[in-house]
Amino acid sequence: MGKLREECGVFGIWGTPGRDVASAAYYGLFALQHRGQESAGIVVNDDGLFTDYKDVGLVNDVFTPQVLSGLGQGNMAVGHVRYGTTGNTDRANAQPIVVNHVKGRMALAHNGNLVNSYELRQELEMQGSIFHTTSDTEVISYIITKERLTAGSIEEAVNRTMDRIKGAYSMVLMSPAKLIAARDENGFRPLCFGQCADGSYVVASESCALDVCGAKFIRDIAPGEIVIFEKGGYRTIRDHCGKKPESFCVFEYIYFARPDSVINGCSVHEARLQAGRFLAQEHPVDADVVIGVPDSGLDAALGYSMESGIPYEIGFVKNKYIGRTFIAPGQKSRENKVKIKLNPIISVIKDKRVVVVDDSIVRGTTSARMVKVLREAGAKEVHMMVSAPPFINACYYGTDIDSQDMLIACNHTLEEIAEIIDVDTLGYLSLEHVKLLTGKDTGFCTGCFSSVYPTETPQETSKSRFEMKISEAKQEKLPL
Amino acid sequence: MGKLREECGVFGIWGTPGRDVASAAYYGLFALQHRGQESAGIVVNDDGLFTDYKDVGLVNDVFTPQVLSGLGQGNMAVGHVRYGTTGNTDRANAQPIVVNHVKGRMALAHNGNLVNSYELRQELEMQGSIFHTTSDTEVISYIITKERLTAGSIEEAVNRTMDRIKGAYSMVLMSPAKLIAARDENGFRPLCFGQCADGSYVVASESCALDVCGAKFIRDIAPGEIVIFEKGGYRTIRDHCGKKPESFCVFEYIYFARPDSVINGCSVHEARLQAGRFLAQEHPVDADVVIGVPDSGLDAALGYSMESGIPYEIGFVKNKYIGRTFIAPGQKSRENKVKIKLNPIISVIKDKRVVVVDDSIVRGTTSARMVKVLREAGAKEVHMMVSAPPFINACYYGTDIDSQDMLIACNHTLEEIAEIIDVDTLGYLSLEHVKLLTGKDTGFCTGCFSSVYPTETPQETSKSRFEMKISEAKQEKLPL
Amino acid sequence: MGKLREECGVFGIWGTPGRDVASAAYYGLFALQHRGQESAGIVVNDDGLFTDYKDVGLVNDVFTPQVLSGLGQGNMAVGHVRYGTTGNTDRANAQPIVVNHVKGRMALAHNGNLVNSYELRQELEMQGSIFHTTSDTEVISYIITKERLTAGSIEEAVNRTMDRIKGAYSMVLMSPAKLIAARDENGFRPLCFGQCADGSYVVASESCALDVCGAKFIRDIAPGEIVIFEKGGYRTIRDHCGKKPESFCVFEYIYFARPDSVINGCSVHEARLQAGRFLAQEHPVDADVVIGVPDSGLDAALGYSMESGIPYEIGFVKNKYIGRTFIAPGQKSRENKVKIKLNPIISVIKDKRVVVVDDSIVRGTTSARMVKVLREAGAKEVHMMVSAPPFINACYYGTDIDSQDMLIACNHTLEEIAEIIDVDTLGYLSLEHVKLLTGKDTGFCTGCFSSVYPTETPQETSKSRFEMKISEAKQEKLPL
Amino acid sequence: MGKLREECGVFGIWGTPGRDVASAAYYGLFALQHRGQESAGIVVNDDGLFTDYKDVGLVNDVFTPQVLSGLGQGNMAVGHVRYGTTGNTDRANAQPIVVNHVKGRMALAHNGNLVNSYELRQELEMQGSIFHTTSDTEVISYIITKERLTAGSIEEAVNRTMDRIKGAYSMVLMSPAKLIAARDENGFRPLCFGQCADGSYVVASESCALDVCGAKFIRDIAPGEIVIFEKGGYRTIRDHCGKKPESFCVFEYIYFARPDSVINGCSVHEARLQAGRFLAQEHPVDADVVIGVPDSGLDAALGYSMESGIPYEIGFVKNKYIGRTFIAPGQKSRENKVKIKLNPIISVIKDKRVVVVDDSIVRGTTSARMVKVLREAGAKEVHMMVSAPPFINACYYGTDIDSQDMLIACNHTLEEIAEIIDVDTLGYLSLEHVKLLTGKDTGFCTGCFSSVYPTETPQETSKSRFEMKISEAKQEKLPL
């Protein structure tokens, strides 16, 4: 329904003896499911013996009890969930990727997008490398493997690789003897770690995955940091730390991350409440009730209510059985299509001046339908508040964007959008406030709102490369 | 997680030419999915030609696009969703039931439980009838069929059948030429109907299923009423109306129904807000924050906040990917098991005195774990408010109850329960207030709270019958 | 590929303590798979507790290890395989049928077709009976149930039922305490029983199913006989024996039955060898090689070779991975379509005068394509020998026939057929010889060849009934 | 049931405009299914756009109509079937392999085993190459890719690759513009090509796959030959031809290949007939009947009968529904286990002196059970003839062998084996005769019988490598 998509979630566990690392990975990925619904994978490492399983589908569809028990016992595991595009899904692109190289095996799970993967890939192909997928992950695994030929250790190979790869990456990898987590110098994507009562270490994209494993949060991995979990505990390599200003993706707070996660010291729920408070300050309106669009608009709606004093109410019921596979056969009425997912509670809406809070407007069509549903339910006025600035630029760091042609804010003024979606007031969060969601401006990437990017962007060739990617994607397209 | 289960949801549509009745049934059942997750079925009637499909599974698993298009076009359809017991599921018991009899075909979908089905079945068997299932629905279809031999019409046969069957039933049935809906004299289970802009009539267990079909709510079907939809419109038979005091199941408002449904003139959401308000009046506490247990505790929590003035907050994030098939391999920690489904937002809970509102406590184990999670998250005090009275008796009208041995309120005093689940305050809604949830006491069944039943209960033989049922259930048990 | 289809295979086991009756039924049905590929079902009886499973599919698709182990242990079981029509398959029509009636439970599996089921059904419906399927089996179970009301025992009810049902039936049924097998007075369909070393009794459509259970063949059940297996052994009721001349379906020997089965004292393989010998006597030709069409033409081809002295050879290789689900996408060439299934061995055919033996010609199209393949492979002459007389009439006793419009022998003379399928010689087995396949004419039904039927045929209403059946079949049609 | 397994079958088509190459590949692979039942894959090339699908399963399970139509149209396709080991199956090892390299894309399907893959892989890994599978195919694709960096064309890269890879390989590969087939210098595995009436070229492991595509056989690809199919026809590179004596795997004639295939100018069926004739010359016995063990023993049995004059008969009926997934629950009796698959025709066996012909004895257990079944069926004498010499050595060229510990002929004398399997006579085909199966000794590999290998065998490291392979295999093991 017109949302941006995060590319992935990663998970790793270094288990103490007796720990069921496969089950831990399962629960961790289940908690990270919102970061990717296309495919799921787990690799278990039993003293150098790797067992892996990955497939297209949700975590608990892919990992049936038999599959999970088939992964066996081990002392480490890494896992991955991958996002779902609208159309084709590709088993070949599922992660973690497992490779055999001269020094043994490696399993790699990665979240983010490189900005120089095209150049790196071309260079590797000129040396005779072959690629089975179109993913950055395979590029990264090649470079680590090449560096490993001369590096004294796997972590040294990762460290050298970080000199060469540019862009966004939060990755977890596993050699026969070590679990390694690394985050790019800008810190675009989240990555944190914690420890369980039994001594096991868990690393994950978000802290909510630590919670389900019973791991106590230790800290976020710093931008540019490499953390090595091995016999005897963990240590870090900080050669790439502090080299660049931090530029964490602010949309993680606004939409991607789970509200119960804590990132860079700030609760996602609190950041969203704050977004709502800022909205109330920026766009005060005279209204009877504040409602949020489930699920991601609820926190900001509550914040708006707190700041404005307008009562918070539950305005929509979301059908909890709706999944990504829901099909809408023979449905002509677009309003009904909204109602199938989100049905209004008439008694809350009828004859009221309603403030409705959502996290974003992408194409505008969903918003327009929702407003129509509210008006049919009897709303006297509809004031829409968006807990983010207008979304007008491409993202090069691991999210899935429609082309600019599709973005309503690229082609219309605020007034036009308000008219198109038929609201009495339309308020977006300001660029100034979005940087203060966590209380202080610690450095955020706001490229998609501001067009100011913290890294070089993919070079001139990027256009043809983009086109190539499309044709490659077509080539990759599996029938099903 | 220790909830009661509703037995079913029913749906029917009398379509005007060109209406895709199969798709309408699909959407209607999808909206009623919360009333039954075990199996789903649709029968399409194309001028007397019945096409049906039913299977174990959720609505959008059973009705793939191919299956749905295979149902073809027709002028009427009936549909059914059936609840899911913990263990075995049985394709044979899926509804609607389709039977061939002397006057043609009939399809029947039914929600509720008869209190005299054992006697009726015995009588039928003595006449040489054979049964393929253990369901009341087959009993009802037999009686209608027998009455049809001498009755002048199918609706007359239904009317006569209502003289003989006792207990709870909201049913939708279809002869080659008519769609008929009927509700028992006590009106235990909900049933309402509406009309679409194209003139089609829709009948369903709850109004939320009318909404997704674009049908405007007309009214609830009265207790004892029969409504016949046929060429030229609808008419009613009211011979059984007003014969008994209304006794609508109050637990429909508290837990079973969807908050966006309107039943007997009252929004379910409003009834739950009221439950929360009553709770605040009955059990005022000094606290910092009010949170609800998702999803069914949220409305009452908001009502408690409104009445008490204590701020409402979002205390738990529910993993929206959890389904009924979720498995919990290798999970020893029960607290983690709660967190997999419901993870607390620490910043909301920490160092706070928390009021947590839930709709019921069945065995107490889930509540105890949830309280432990809150305390671990730093709650200074936990005050649990339950938006229903203690649940202490059997239900004979179509809900699934654990034996009394399992019900915590049967075996423990209020103080003991508070100690077992480790809360500072435990407040249940009073029996007096529960009858006033909709603003006026229009007559409710509160048998499960009060042990006062509005009908005869299954007779002396009921115990042996109950035991027989268990052994039959065992016999029915399909391997899978 | 244009073959007639048998309607069913039945199986029953009365097990001694410790016998795994579910597995025995599984193996028995697997051996009877050639008699029906549409659906399979097993009911296990554990001292009155019935557990059943049936589904659309082949025996080893339906009965996975989990499903089979879910059937549990028991002291009796009945099983059934059902034939596959080209198009729709219907789970509801799968057998055995399990019914609950006043005296308990009954499971019934049945092979054959009644000639008076329409009349019986009408009578039952007039008494208020309801039907869930369109099968004769449900009619039979109703009559047994009605008779059981007044009969002193289940076997007496079966005995009385045999007074009322007319036509072909070989059935196995199970009450809580007894396993009962019965065969119609004409003995149309086979049914035999045997005993295992552990004392268990096995009853099955063909002796090959006894072999896989380790049961030693005792004897065929006589036409009209009822055999009751119970505590202490077996006994028989012979009230209906000898009332009618035996009329066993001769096509069982020619095509339906497995060559390793022994029926009425004669090996099916030997009967087919004999058909080949008769063909050689009736239609001697000058040729170089005799080949059979796999699989059912091989035995008769060998017989032809033995009698004629012309060398037997292997002329076709059948792709053993071909199943009923094989699809032929984008295939325009009909000759290739034959080759996918049956590819000729060129060295055997080339420059040879070839006698090719098949068991029947139905529409002629398959034969024509096969002959074309032989000619392309270099056959100088093709002499086709058919081990049955021309097939020209309907069968009312449990086989699936195309309408007469489709039967090539109804519309063409022998010479025309020879020209259509392009053979040098076309020889059918004579009606005289077909009755002597087992060495002596013990009484066969040859209705489909001779139009002489051993029973009344379905009465005047049969045509409209047939049409009704089609429309019912359409109604029954499940989407899938 | 104790058979050797071929590793693979390969297929390629260069289609003329309008040809449905995906369907052709489907039919071709279906005809080659006997060469591999584990997995199947097809890659379609539409002017450089590659679409592929591969999965674990039989050809017509993997390629449903939707999947096949999803492959779309194209001008070329390659396909592959892979053999099934007893236990784990691995989707990652399915072929064809598709790789992206500097000069574009390549799809590769391969049958055989290299003897120097370990050395090649080690060398590649020392250069930083990474491997996703443990298959030789990935090694070959790497070397072609590396050579392609400097070679002027893909066929030149293949030609150079053949200088480096040693052992058995019959491969089909596809660049954006060319279809290329190549066979190793010894010609271990079969590979042939033909042309359809529409001008399309088809290349396949066996000629039976040409037949189903309507392709007329042109010729076998010569040992060492490369054939390039491209715009304008085909041409060959013969730089590696004639460098080594031909050493075609004789077991292809005895067991692996389909009897309707013609390889190196000789019909497989004729070679098997000849094996039977030689057996009759080498081991004449006084007997009443000759039978073959279905399916692969039938041809040799017929040959034995022809030479000896002892009548040929059909002794066993093979259950044609048995598949590789057949499970045998709760089966204790091993004789019954044989009967489930192969049931004897008593009338043929009883009181006879029986010659039974099989193609091989591997462990001996299956043979022993079969003999027991024959004796129980009443055979007076059992003379077993094996249409191959005793199997006593490892094969390095692409077949799956049990360790020598398991081979009965490694551990027992002829007399001992005859006693173990309880036969009156045991006759193996002599090593001299096996080389003359096709009429002349054109050069065969008989390494598994004679221990004389036509190439270097895997070097000293081969043992540790073998052990490594096992542990790798374990690592690869997917849970399923």
GROMACS .gro file of C-alpha atoms in nm, chain A residues 48-55 66-67 70-71 91 97-102 105 121 125-134 138 141-142 145-146 149 471-472 474-480, chain D residues 48-55 66-67 70-71 91 97-102 105 121 125-134 138 141-142 145-146 149 471-472 474-480:
model
   92
   48GLY     CA    1   3.367  -2.523   1.090
   49LEU     CA    2   3.090  -2.741   0.955
   50PHE     CA    3   2.835  -2.505   0.795
   51THR     CA    4   2.473  -2.606   0.749
   52ASP     CA    5   2.244  -2.360   0.579
   53TYR     CA    6   1.889  -2.318   0.467
   54LYS     CA    7   1.726  -2.026   0.291
   55ASP     CA    8   1.416  -1.985   0.085
   66GLN     CA    9   1.179  -3.007   1.052
   67VAL     CA   10   1.391  -2.755   0.864
   70GLY     CA   11   1.774  -3.015   1.032
   71LEU     CA   12   2.010  -2.722   1.087
   91ARG     CA   13   1.563  -1.772  -0.424
   97ILE     CA   14   2.558  -1.616   0.118
   98VAL     CA   15   2.792  -1.908   0.187
   99VAL     CA   16   3.120  -1.933  -0.003
  100ASN     CA   17   3.414  -2.168  -0.007
  101HIS     CA   18   3.753  -2.008  -0.054
  102VAL     CA   19   4.114  -2.092  -0.005
  105ARG     CA   20   3.428  -2.120   0.444
  121ARG     CA   21   3.221  -0.577  -0.991
  125GLU     CA   22   3.504  -0.959  -1.368
  126MET     CA   23   3.813  -0.832  -1.551
  127GLN     CA   24   4.011  -1.069  -1.328
  128GLY     CA   25   3.794  -1.363  -1.429
  129SER     CA   26   3.551  -1.367  -1.141
  130ILE     CA   27   3.209  -1.510  -1.202
  131PHE     CA   28   2.890  -1.395  -1.035
  132HIS     CA   29   2.583  -1.601  -0.956
  133THR     CA   30   2.369  -1.313  -0.836
  134THR     CA   31   2.331  -0.940  -0.891
  138GLU     CA   32   2.848  -1.134  -0.357
  141SER     CA   33   3.235  -1.167  -0.030
  142TYR     CA   34   3.469  -1.164  -0.331
  145THR     CA   35   3.814  -1.350  -0.016
  146LYS     CA   36   4.075  -1.176  -0.229
  149LEU     CA   37   4.478  -1.437   0.045
  471SER     CA   38   1.734  -0.585  -1.754
  472GLU     CA   39   1.937  -0.805  -1.525
  474LYS     CA   40   1.439  -0.934  -1.571
  475GLN     CA   41   1.695  -1.198  -1.650
  476GLU     CA   42   1.698  -1.310  -1.291
  477LYS     CA   43   1.325  -1.328  -1.281
  478LEU     CA   44   1.219  -1.671  -1.180
  479PRO     CA   45   0.890  -1.798  -1.303
  480LEU     CA   46   0.646  -1.830  -1.016
 1488GLY     CA   47   2.107  -1.278  -2.442
 1489LEU     CA   48   1.834  -1.254  -2.180
 1490PHE     CA   49   1.862  -1.568  -1.967
 1491THR     CA   50   1.569  -1.703  -1.770
 1492ASP     CA   51   1.626  -2.009  -1.558
 1493TYR     CA   52   1.447  -2.239  -1.321
 1494LYS     CA   53   1.579  -2.541  -1.137
 1495ASP     CA   54   1.467  -2.730  -0.836
 1506GLN     CA   55   0.308  -2.216  -1.486
 1507VAL     CA   56   0.680  -2.258  -1.432
 1510GLY     CA   57   0.723  -1.846  -1.699
 1511LEU     CA   58   1.044  -1.941  -1.880
 1531ARG     CA   59   1.897  -2.735  -0.459
 1537ILE     CA   60   2.474  -2.335  -1.359
 1538VAL     CA   61   2.430  -1.974  -1.474
 1539VAL     CA   62   2.716  -1.729  -1.427
 1540ASN     CA   63   2.779  -1.364  -1.506
 1541HIS     CA   64   3.127  -1.279  -1.617
 1542VAL     CA   65   3.310  -1.004  -1.792
 1545ARG     CA   66   2.643  -1.461  -1.929
 1561ARG     CA   67   3.995  -2.586  -0.748
 1565GLU     CA   68   4.107  -2.060  -0.470
 1566MET     CA   69   4.470  -1.949  -0.440
 1567GLN     CA   70   4.378  -1.676  -0.688
 1568GLY     CA   71   4.088  -1.562  -0.472
 1569SER     CA   72   3.807  -1.747  -0.638
 1570ILE     CA   73   3.506  -1.833  -0.429
 1571PHE     CA   74   3.288  -2.140  -0.470
 1572HIS     CA   75   2.922  -2.173  -0.394
 1573THR     CA   76   2.897  -2.546  -0.458
 1574THR     CA   77   3.117  -2.854  -0.441
 1578GLU     CA   78   3.150  -2.465  -1.104
 1581SER     CA   79   3.273  -2.255  -1.548
 1582TYR     CA   80   3.554  -2.073  -1.368
 1585THR     CA   81   3.557  -1.763  -1.765
 1586LYS     CA   82   3.926  -1.711  -1.696
 1589LEU     CA   83   3.941  -1.304  -2.067
 1911SER     CA   84   3.259  -3.384   0.518
 1912GLU     CA   85   3.178  -3.121   0.259
 1914LYS     CA   86   2.774  -3.315   0.514
 1915GLN     CA   87   2.821  -2.941   0.524
 1916GLU     CA   88   2.614  -2.902   0.213
 1917LYS     CA   89   2.341  -3.112   0.352
 1918LEU     CA   90   2.022  -2.918   0.349
 1919PRO     CA   91   1.760  -2.997   0.603
 1920LEU     CA   92   1.461  -3.150   0.434
   0.00000   0.00000   0.00000
